[in-house]
Every structure is written in C-alpha cells, then in structure tokens.
Amino acid sequence: MEQNEFQMVIITGMSGAGKTVAMQSFEDLGFFCVDNLPPALLPKFVELMEESGGKLKKVALVMDLRGREFFDQLFATIDEMTDSTSVKPQILFLDAKDTTLVRRYKETRRSHPLATNGLPLEGIKIERQMLEELKGRSQNILDTTDLKPIQLRERIIERYSTNENHPFTINVLSFGFKYGMPIDADLVFDVRFLPNPHYIEHMRPKSGLEEEVSSYVLKWSETQKFIEKLTGLLDFIIPHYKREGKSQLVIAIGCTGGKHRSVTLAEHLREYLGRDYRVHSSHRDIEKDKKRAYEVKSKT
C-alpha cells in the first residue's frame, strides 16, 4: 500500500460463514474494525478517514444481512464512493456449502434470522438468493467450507497483509470435478480433455507433482497448445484484474480426480506466473483417492 492510499474492506457473506473470525483477523493486521455499520454512514466514515491525517488508513467493516433495501443502498453508496472519493472499497464475501452452514447452526444452537419455521436450511436458501448480486460484485470470495478458524485467519492474513513489493497475489488451485467445483475461484479451466495418466497402471498411484507424471501430461501437442493459449489469455487479463482493484486472484484447474493433469498444469502455471507475480499453488484433492480407498478398506 502506497503512503497516500486508503484501504477499506467490506466483510459480508452468508450467515455462519465466518465473518466474526474475519473481523478478528483484520484487527490482527492493524485494521480499524466496525461491526454492523449501516451503508448510510459509509460516506461519513470516508470523511473521517480522509481527515484523520493518516491515522485511519486501513478499515474493515462488517455488514450483515438487513434485507433488500439495505443492499440497494449499499450498492449505490459504493458506486458513489468509487467515482468521487479517494477511498475505493473492496468487498470480501464469505461463503460455505449449505450442509456446512446447517451443521454450524446446529453446533451453535443459533437460529437463522430468515428461517421463519426455525429450520436453518430454509433461511440459508433465502439468504443465498438475496446475496447473489452482492457476491457477484465482490472482489474477493472465500469458501470456508473446509476451513478451520485458524485456517481462515491465515487465508485473510495472506491476502491482505501489506507487502509493498508484491501487493497482488495469485493462487493456483488444482481440483477434481468429481469432488465438486471450488466456489471461491475467479477463473476455472477444465483439462479433462488431455490424455489421462490414470489409465497407465504404474502412474495411477502417483501425482502430477512427480516428474514421470508431469512429463507424460506435458509431452502432448494438445497440452502445449492449451498452455500457449491459456498463458496468452492470462497475460492479457491479469493486468486488468489488478487495475480493477483485485488484490488476489484464484485460478482453478480441474481434471476428473484432481491428482494428475490438473496438478501438473497448476504447477506449470505457478512457475510461469511466478516470474511476474507472487504466486501460491495448492492441490485440494490430491490425496482424496487415498482417503476413499482407506475408507472402503475399513468398511470391508
């Protein structure tokens, strides 16, 4: 963050997805945090930031569900701020799968604010519809389905900690379509059309992190052509994402099981993009087949 820049993050998303943990994480990063700030007070808050003499440069605001009118007002206020003030707010949207949200509500014995009959799932479905547009306007989306509180804290610190040399971070994620698509990805590419090492018996237990498997995936002409077109696309669009104020970009590469082709391409992309950006790679499903094999064996 440059000396004269302000940083405002609006934390929102599904009830039960981790907004409290998120706010605590921003506090640890030195942000001034406010819970449940009405959109009507956003312009006044911007005035405070601009008149603070540099004492109020990093702010995180939690905004919970308040109904359709609440979000209409929020959108209008953010648009006005983006056009006319030195503070350009970014929206962090926290999400999780419905089953996870239901489980969390049951564990805490809380009732969902929109569940008229007391069933959490009813309220979750209504809330998801209401938040659809807000999610679409968010610069960053975090899926907390499989994250423990400490892991969510690490993700936020990784994305929002100040690093003047590398303000923009790219996360390249491999995954398997049979385990579901990652909901926090900005870009998703399907590589199931490439030759599959799974059908070569001695490669099946290995992963794309091993040289034999990666060499097999990369040797095909269709793989090289895909890499050429993909990197050309990313070279064009990534600067535009940065210009729009995104501080983090999630690129997901998917194959059937998330073990061979997607892992190989994700690692190749990490090395390619790492020449110009700060890049992390992770492999969500690389060990899933071992776990499933263990579970089947345990049942027999």
Tab-separated table of C-alpha atoms in Angstrom:
chain	number	residue	atom	x	y	z
A	1	MET	CA	0.000	0.000	0.000
A	2	GLU	CA	1.444	3.360	-1.004
A	3	GLN	CA	1.891	6.087	1.602
A	4	ASN	CA	-1.146	8.091	0.467
A	5	GLU	CA	-3.535	5.218	-0.162
A	6	PHE	CA	-6.524	4.179	1.926
A	7	GLN	CA	-7.692	0.603	2.304
A	8	MET	CA	-11.331	-0.223	3.083
A	9	VAL	CA	-12.611	-3.800	3.140
A	10	ILE	CA	-16.328	-4.574	3.489
A	11	ILE	CA	-16.758	-8.018	5.062
A	12	THR	CA	-20.035	-9.699	4.216
A	13	GLY	CA	-21.468	-13.019	3.066
A	14	MET	CA	-23.525	-15.923	4.328
A	15	SER	CA	-24.519	-16.033	7.987
A	16	GLY	CA	-22.328	-18.619	9.672
A	17	ALA	CA	-19.550	-18.413	7.059
A	18	GLY	CA	-17.018	-16.797	9.422
A	19	LYS	CA	-17.467	-13.022	9.471
A	20	THR	CA	-16.549	-12.791	13.167
A	21	VAL	CA	-13.288	-14.664	12.614
A	22	ALA	CA	-12.617	-12.484	9.582
A	23	MET	CA	-13.054	-9.274	11.572
A	24	GLN	CA	-10.713	-10.543	14.289
A	25	SER	CA	-8.157	-11.381	11.605
A	26	PHE	CA	-8.300	-7.863	10.175
A	27	GLU	CA	-7.839	-6.479	13.685
A	28	ASP	CA	-4.637	-8.535	13.905
A	29	LEU	CA	-3.499	-6.895	10.654
A	30	GLY	CA	-3.914	-3.452	12.177
A	31	PHE	CA	-7.233	-2.577	10.566
A	32	PHE	CA	-9.724	-0.392	12.398
A	33	CYS	CA	-12.816	-2.646	12.508
A	34	VAL	CA	-16.504	-1.779	12.838
A	35	ASP	CA	-19.310	-4.328	13.106
A	36	ASN	CA	-22.746	-3.793	11.506
A	37	LEU	CA	-22.137	-0.354	10.017
A	38	PRO	CA	-25.215	0.896	8.086
A	39	PRO	CA	-24.460	1.835	4.437
A	40	ALA	CA	-25.818	5.329	5.046
A	41	LEU	CA	-22.845	6.001	7.334
A	42	LEU	CA	-20.211	4.944	4.789
A	43	PRO	CA	-19.709	8.475	3.340
A	44	LYS	CA	-19.297	9.893	6.855
A	45	PHE	CA	-16.763	7.191	7.623
A	46	VAL	CA	-14.834	8.075	4.470
A	47	GLU	CA	-14.691	11.687	5.652
A	48	LEU	CA	-13.212	10.513	8.950
A	49	MET	CA	-10.570	8.501	7.087
A	50	GLU	CA	-9.618	11.387	4.805
A	51	GLU	CA	-9.462	13.880	7.695
A	52	SER	CA	-7.582	11.604	10.113
A	53	GLY	CA	-4.165	12.789	8.989
A	54	GLY	CA	-3.100	9.266	8.101
A	55	LYS	CA	-4.195	7.735	11.411
A	56	LEU	CA	-7.156	5.899	9.863
A	57	LYS	CA	-5.849	4.383	6.628
A	58	LYS	CA	-6.920	0.733	6.974
A	59	VAL	CA	-10.552	-0.028	7.808
A	60	ALA	CA	-12.613	-3.242	7.786
A	61	LEU	CA	-16.402	-3.018	8.046
A	62	VAL	CA	-18.688	-5.998	8.722
A	63	MET	CA	-22.083	-5.708	7.049
A	64	ASP	CA	-24.675	-8.368	7.738
A	65	LEU	CA	-27.976	-9.202	6.097
A	66	ARG	CA	-30.565	-6.483	6.584
A	67	GLY	CA	-32.943	-7.004	3.661
A	68	ARG	CA	-33.197	-5.957	0.020
A	69	GLU	CA	-33.306	-2.206	0.710
A	70	PHE	CA	-30.101	-2.495	2.732
A	71	PHE	CA	-28.164	-3.871	-0.221
A	72	ASP	CA	-29.686	-1.461	-2.735
A	73	GLN	CA	-28.411	1.359	-0.553
A	74	LEU	CA	-25.026	-0.342	-0.151
A	75	PHE	CA	-24.533	-0.691	-3.927
A	76	ALA	CA	-25.460	2.946	-4.550
A	77	THR	CA	-23.113	4.170	-1.825
A	78	ILE	CA	-20.171	2.067	-3.051
A	79	ASP	CA	-20.689	3.251	-6.643
A	80	GLU	CA	-20.704	6.859	-5.496
A	81	MET	CA	-17.564	6.346	-3.392
A	82	THR	CA	-15.734	4.653	-6.256
A	83	ASP	CA	-16.426	7.607	-8.555
A	84	SER	CA	-15.885	10.516	-6.189
A	85	THR	CA	-13.626	9.677	-3.218
A	86	SER	CA	-10.038	8.609	-2.586
A	87	VAL	CA	-11.295	5.528	-0.720
A	88	LYS	CA	-12.039	2.597	-3.026
A	89	PRO	CA	-13.832	-0.124	-1.015
A	90	GLN	CA	-13.301	-3.808	-1.705
A	91	ILE	CA	-15.877	-6.457	-0.824
A	92	LEU	CA	-14.794	-9.697	0.840
A	93	PHE	CA	-17.598	-12.262	0.525
A	94	LEU	CA	-17.506	-15.297	2.826
A	95	ASP	CA	-19.375	-18.369	1.608
A	96	ALA	CA	-19.771	-22.045	2.501
A	97	LYS	CA	-21.805	-25.001	1.332
A	98	ASP	CA	-25.366	-25.265	2.661
A	99	THR	CA	-24.612	-28.506	4.520
A	100	THR	CA	-21.719	-26.848	6.334
A	101	LEU	CA	-23.795	-23.813	7.295
A	102	VAL	CA	-26.577	-26.053	8.633
A	103	ARG	CA	-24.058	-28.028	10.692
A	104	ARG	CA	-22.587	-24.844	12.151
A	105	TYR	CA	-26.023	-23.570	13.118
A	106	LYS	CA	-26.809	-26.860	14.824
A	107	GLU	CA	-23.491	-26.853	16.680
A	108	THR	CA	-24.019	-23.320	18.000
A	109	ARG	CA	-27.792	-23.843	18.514
A	110	ARG	CA	-28.436	-20.495	16.873
A	111	SER	CA	-31.484	-19.801	14.712
A	112	HIS	CA	-31.110	-18.359	11.229
A	113	PRO	CA	-32.511	-14.787	11.063
A	114	LEU	CA	-34.539	-15.618	7.925
A	115	ALA	CA	-35.832	-19.059	8.968
A	116	THR	CA	-39.475	-18.409	9.782
A	117	ASN	CA	-40.143	-22.050	10.664
A	118	GLY	CA	-36.941	-22.490	12.655
A	119	LEU	CA	-35.245	-24.686	10.035
A	120	PRO	CA	-31.785	-23.275	9.165
A	121	LEU	CA	-31.837	-24.578	5.586
A	122	GLU	CA	-34.913	-22.506	4.721
A	123	GLY	CA	-33.211	-19.315	5.888
A	124	ILE	CA	-29.946	-20.227	4.139
A	125	LYS	CA	-31.689	-20.661	0.785
A	126	ILE	CA	-33.484	-17.309	1.112
A	127	GLU	CA	-30.282	-15.575	2.171
A	128	ARG	CA	-28.288	-17.072	-0.713
A	129	GLN	CA	-30.805	-15.668	-3.219
A	130	MET	CA	-30.697	-12.242	-1.606
A	131	LEU	CA	-26.884	-12.160	-1.622
A	132	GLU	CA	-26.432	-13.351	-5.203
A	133	GLU	CA	-25.815	-9.887	-6.662
A	134	LEU	CA	-23.567	-8.853	-3.778
A	135	LYS	CA	-21.436	-11.961	-4.303
A	136	GLY	CA	-21.156	-11.137	-7.986
A	137	ARG	CA	-19.854	-7.658	-7.167
A	138	SER	CA	-17.264	-8.890	-4.660
A	139	GLN	CA	-13.572	-8.557	-5.460
A	140	ASN	CA	-12.669	-11.496	-3.214
A	141	ILE	CA	-14.666	-14.617	-2.350
A	142	LEU	CA	-13.541	-17.071	0.314
A	143	ASP	CA	-15.068	-20.531	0.624
A	144	THR	CA	-14.844	-21.502	4.315
A	145	THR	CA	-16.479	-24.928	3.907
A	146	ASP	CA	-13.325	-26.877	4.697
A	147	LEU	CA	-11.531	-24.200	6.717
A	148	LYS	CA	-10.995	-24.205	10.455
A	149	PRO	CA	-10.990	-20.747	12.094
A	150	ILE	CA	-7.180	-20.672	12.220
A	151	GLN	CA	-7.019	-21.558	8.504
A	152	LEU	CA	-9.476	-18.785	7.616
A	153	ARG	CA	-7.334	-16.374	9.613
A	154	GLU	CA	-4.232	-17.499	7.670
A	155	ARG	CA	-6.010	-17.013	4.324
A	156	ILE	CA	-7.052	-13.471	5.232
A	157	ILE	CA	-3.620	-12.527	6.530
A	158	GLU	CA	-2.058	-13.937	3.354
A	159	ARG	CA	-4.401	-11.937	1.133
A	160	TYR	CA	-4.499	-8.626	2.990
A	161	SER	CA	-1.159	-8.253	4.754
A	162	THR	CA	0.761	-5.250	3.417
A	163	ASN	CA	3.664	-6.123	1.147
A	164	GLU	CA	4.836	-3.171	-0.911
A	165	ASN	CA	6.841	-5.306	-3.335
A	166	HIS	CA	4.027	-7.774	-4.099
A	167	PRO	CA	0.601	-6.200	-3.482
A	168	PHE	CA	-1.119	-8.657	-5.829
A	169	THR	CA	-1.312	-12.409	-5.162
A	170	ILE	CA	-2.345	-15.267	-7.446
A	171	ASN	CA	-3.476	-18.599	-6.028
A	172	VAL	CA	-3.439	-21.522	-8.471
A	173	LEU	CA	-5.625	-24.388	-7.260
A	174	SER	CA	-5.932	-27.897	-8.686
A	175	PHE	CA	-9.123	-29.860	-8.014
A	176	GLY	CA	-11.144	-32.851	-9.129
A	177	PHE	CA	-14.562	-32.287	-10.702
A	178	LYS	CA	-15.899	-35.451	-9.076
A	179	TYR	CA	-15.379	-33.803	-5.673
A	180	GLY	CA	-17.145	-30.580	-6.666
A	181	MET	CA	-16.004	-27.237	-8.049
A	182	PRO	CA	-14.332	-24.688	-5.744
A	183	ILE	CA	-16.766	-21.847	-5.153
A	184	ASP	CA	-14.108	-19.237	-4.398
A	185	ALA	CA	-12.360	-19.478	-7.786
A	186	ASP	CA	-12.308	-16.444	-10.062
A	187	LEU	CA	-11.307	-18.469	-13.136
A	188	VAL	CA	-11.908	-22.191	-13.746
A	189	PHE	CA	-10.283	-24.215	-16.530
A	190	ASP	CA	-11.237	-27.795	-17.380
A	191	VAL	CA	-8.321	-30.015	-18.525
A	192	ARG	CA	-10.242	-33.293	-18.696
A	193	PHE	CA	-9.694	-33.322	-22.467
A	194	LEU	CA	-5.965	-34.024	-22.019
A	195	PRO	CA	-4.507	-37.583	-22.042
A	196	ASN	CA	-5.028	-39.107	-18.600
A	197	PRO	CA	-2.150	-40.851	-16.726
A	198	HIS	CA	-4.774	-42.567	-14.579
A	199	TYR	CA	-5.171	-45.202	-17.279
A	200	ILE	CA	-1.479	-46.126	-17.139
A	201	GLU	CA	-1.350	-48.580	-14.258
A	202	HIS	CA	2.069	-47.745	-12.793
A	203	MET	CA	1.280	-43.989	-12.891
A	204	ARG	CA	-2.135	-44.306	-11.257
A	205	PRO	CA	-0.942	-44.057	-7.622
A	206	LYS	CA	1.404	-41.168	-8.441
A	207	SER	CA	0.529	-37.489	-8.758
A	208	GLY	CA	1.312	-34.578	-11.015
A	209	LEU	CA	3.966	-33.465	-8.532
A	210	GLU	CA	6.137	-36.375	-9.703
A	211	GLU	CA	8.315	-35.889	-12.762
A	212	GLU	CA	7.147	-39.016	-14.594
A	213	VAL	CA	3.511	-37.976	-14.457
A	214	SER	CA	4.104	-34.301	-15.262
A	215	SER	CA	6.339	-35.225	-18.212
A	216	TYR	CA	3.632	-37.514	-19.557
A	217	VAL	CA	0.966	-34.799	-19.311
A	218	LEU	CA	3.171	-32.102	-20.804
A	219	LYS	CA	4.561	-34.075	-23.733
A	220	TRP	CA	1.362	-33.992	-25.803
A	221	SER	CA	0.876	-31.378	-28.512
A	222	GLU	CA	-2.632	-30.582	-27.271
A	223	THR	CA	-1.199	-29.856	-23.811
A	224	GLN	CA	1.384	-27.467	-25.223
A	225	LYS	CA	-1.234	-25.744	-27.385
A	226	PHE	CA	-3.526	-25.348	-24.381
A	227	ILE	CA	-0.698	-23.889	-22.269
A	228	GLU	CA	0.138	-21.440	-25.061
A	229	LYS	CA	-3.447	-20.206	-25.314
A	230	LEU	CA	-4.024	-20.185	-21.535
A	231	THR	CA	-0.895	-18.204	-20.699
A	232	GLY	CA	-1.686	-15.779	-23.506
A	233	LEU	CA	-5.152	-15.222	-22.048
A	234	LEU	CA	-3.799	-14.740	-18.530
A	235	ASP	CA	-1.112	-12.342	-19.725
A	236	PHE	CA	-3.916	-10.216	-21.156
A	237	ILE	CA	-6.496	-10.338	-18.358
A	238	ILE	CA	-4.423	-10.320	-15.142
A	239	PRO	CA	-3.325	-6.668	-15.524
A	240	HIS	CA	-6.979	-5.742	-15.972
A	241	TYR	CA	-7.922	-7.553	-12.748
A	242	LYS	CA	-5.205	-5.572	-10.962
A	243	ARG	CA	-6.488	-2.322	-12.474
A	244	GLU	CA	-9.985	-3.081	-11.135
A	245	GLY	CA	-8.582	-3.284	-7.609
A	246	LYS	CA	-8.411	-7.031	-7.013
A	247	SER	CA	-5.675	-7.858	-4.523
A	248	GLN	CA	-5.952	-11.601	-5.069
A	249	LEU	CA	-6.881	-13.899	-7.948
A	250	VAL	CA	-7.824	-17.588	-7.656
A	251	ILE	CA	-7.238	-19.687	-10.780
A	252	ALA	CA	-8.636	-23.219	-10.557
A	253	ILE	CA	-7.501	-26.050	-12.842
A	254	GLY	CA	-9.763	-29.100	-12.779
A	255	CYS	CA	-9.489	-32.670	-14.025
A	256	THR	CA	-11.517	-35.737	-13.070
A	257	GLY	CA	-9.848	-36.674	-9.796
A	258	GLY	CA	-7.613	-33.681	-9.113
A	259	LYS	CA	-4.447	-35.749	-8.941
A	260	HIS	CA	-2.608	-35.920	-12.287
A	261	ARG	CA	-3.453	-33.479	-15.090
A	262	SER	CA	-4.764	-30.579	-13.007
A	263	VAL	CA	-1.830	-30.806	-10.572
A	264	THR	CA	0.673	-30.804	-13.432
A	265	LEU	CA	-0.911	-27.786	-15.121
A	266	ALA	CA	-1.311	-25.901	-11.823
A	267	GLU	CA	2.387	-26.313	-11.043
A	268	HIS	CA	3.362	-25.318	-14.565
A	269	LEU	CA	1.178	-22.211	-14.282
A	270	ARG	CA	2.675	-21.362	-10.884
A	271	GLU	CA	6.164	-21.375	-12.367
A	272	TYR	CA	5.104	-19.341	-15.404
A	273	LEU	CA	3.186	-16.648	-13.494
A	274	GLY	CA	5.763	-16.602	-10.701
A	275	ARG	CA	8.112	-14.663	-12.957
A	276	ASP	CA	5.928	-11.566	-12.635
A	277	TYR	CA	3.660	-12.099	-9.617
A	278	ARG	CA	3.566	-13.561	-6.148
A	279	VAL	CA	2.005	-16.975	-6.785
A	280	HIS	CA	0.947	-19.822	-4.485
A	281	SER	CA	-0.231	-23.247	-5.577
A	282	SER	CA	-2.373	-25.740	-3.680
A	283	HIS	CA	-3.850	-29.100	-4.574
A	284	ARG	CA	-7.227	-29.612	-2.949
A	285	ASP	CA	-7.958	-33.214	-3.931
A	286	ILE	CA	-4.540	-34.738	-4.490
A	287	GLU	CA	-4.944	-37.157	-1.562
A	288	LYS	CA	-8.679	-37.787	-1.882
A	289	ASP	CA	-8.395	-41.176	-3.611
A	290	LYS	CA	-6.109	-42.485	-0.850
A	291	LYS	CA	-8.634	-41.413	1.750
A	292	ARG	CA	-11.511	-43.033	-0.135
A	293	ALA	CA	-9.513	-46.252	-0.572
A	294	TYR	CA	-8.809	-46.302	3.170
A	295	GLU	CA	-12.478	-45.766	3.986
A	296	VAL	CA	-13.542	-48.601	1.687
A	297	LYS	CA	-10.907	-50.904	3.145
A	298	SER	CA	-12.000	-50.021	6.665
A	299	LYS	CA	-15.598	-50.982	5.894
A	300	THR	CA	-14.663	-54.393	4.489
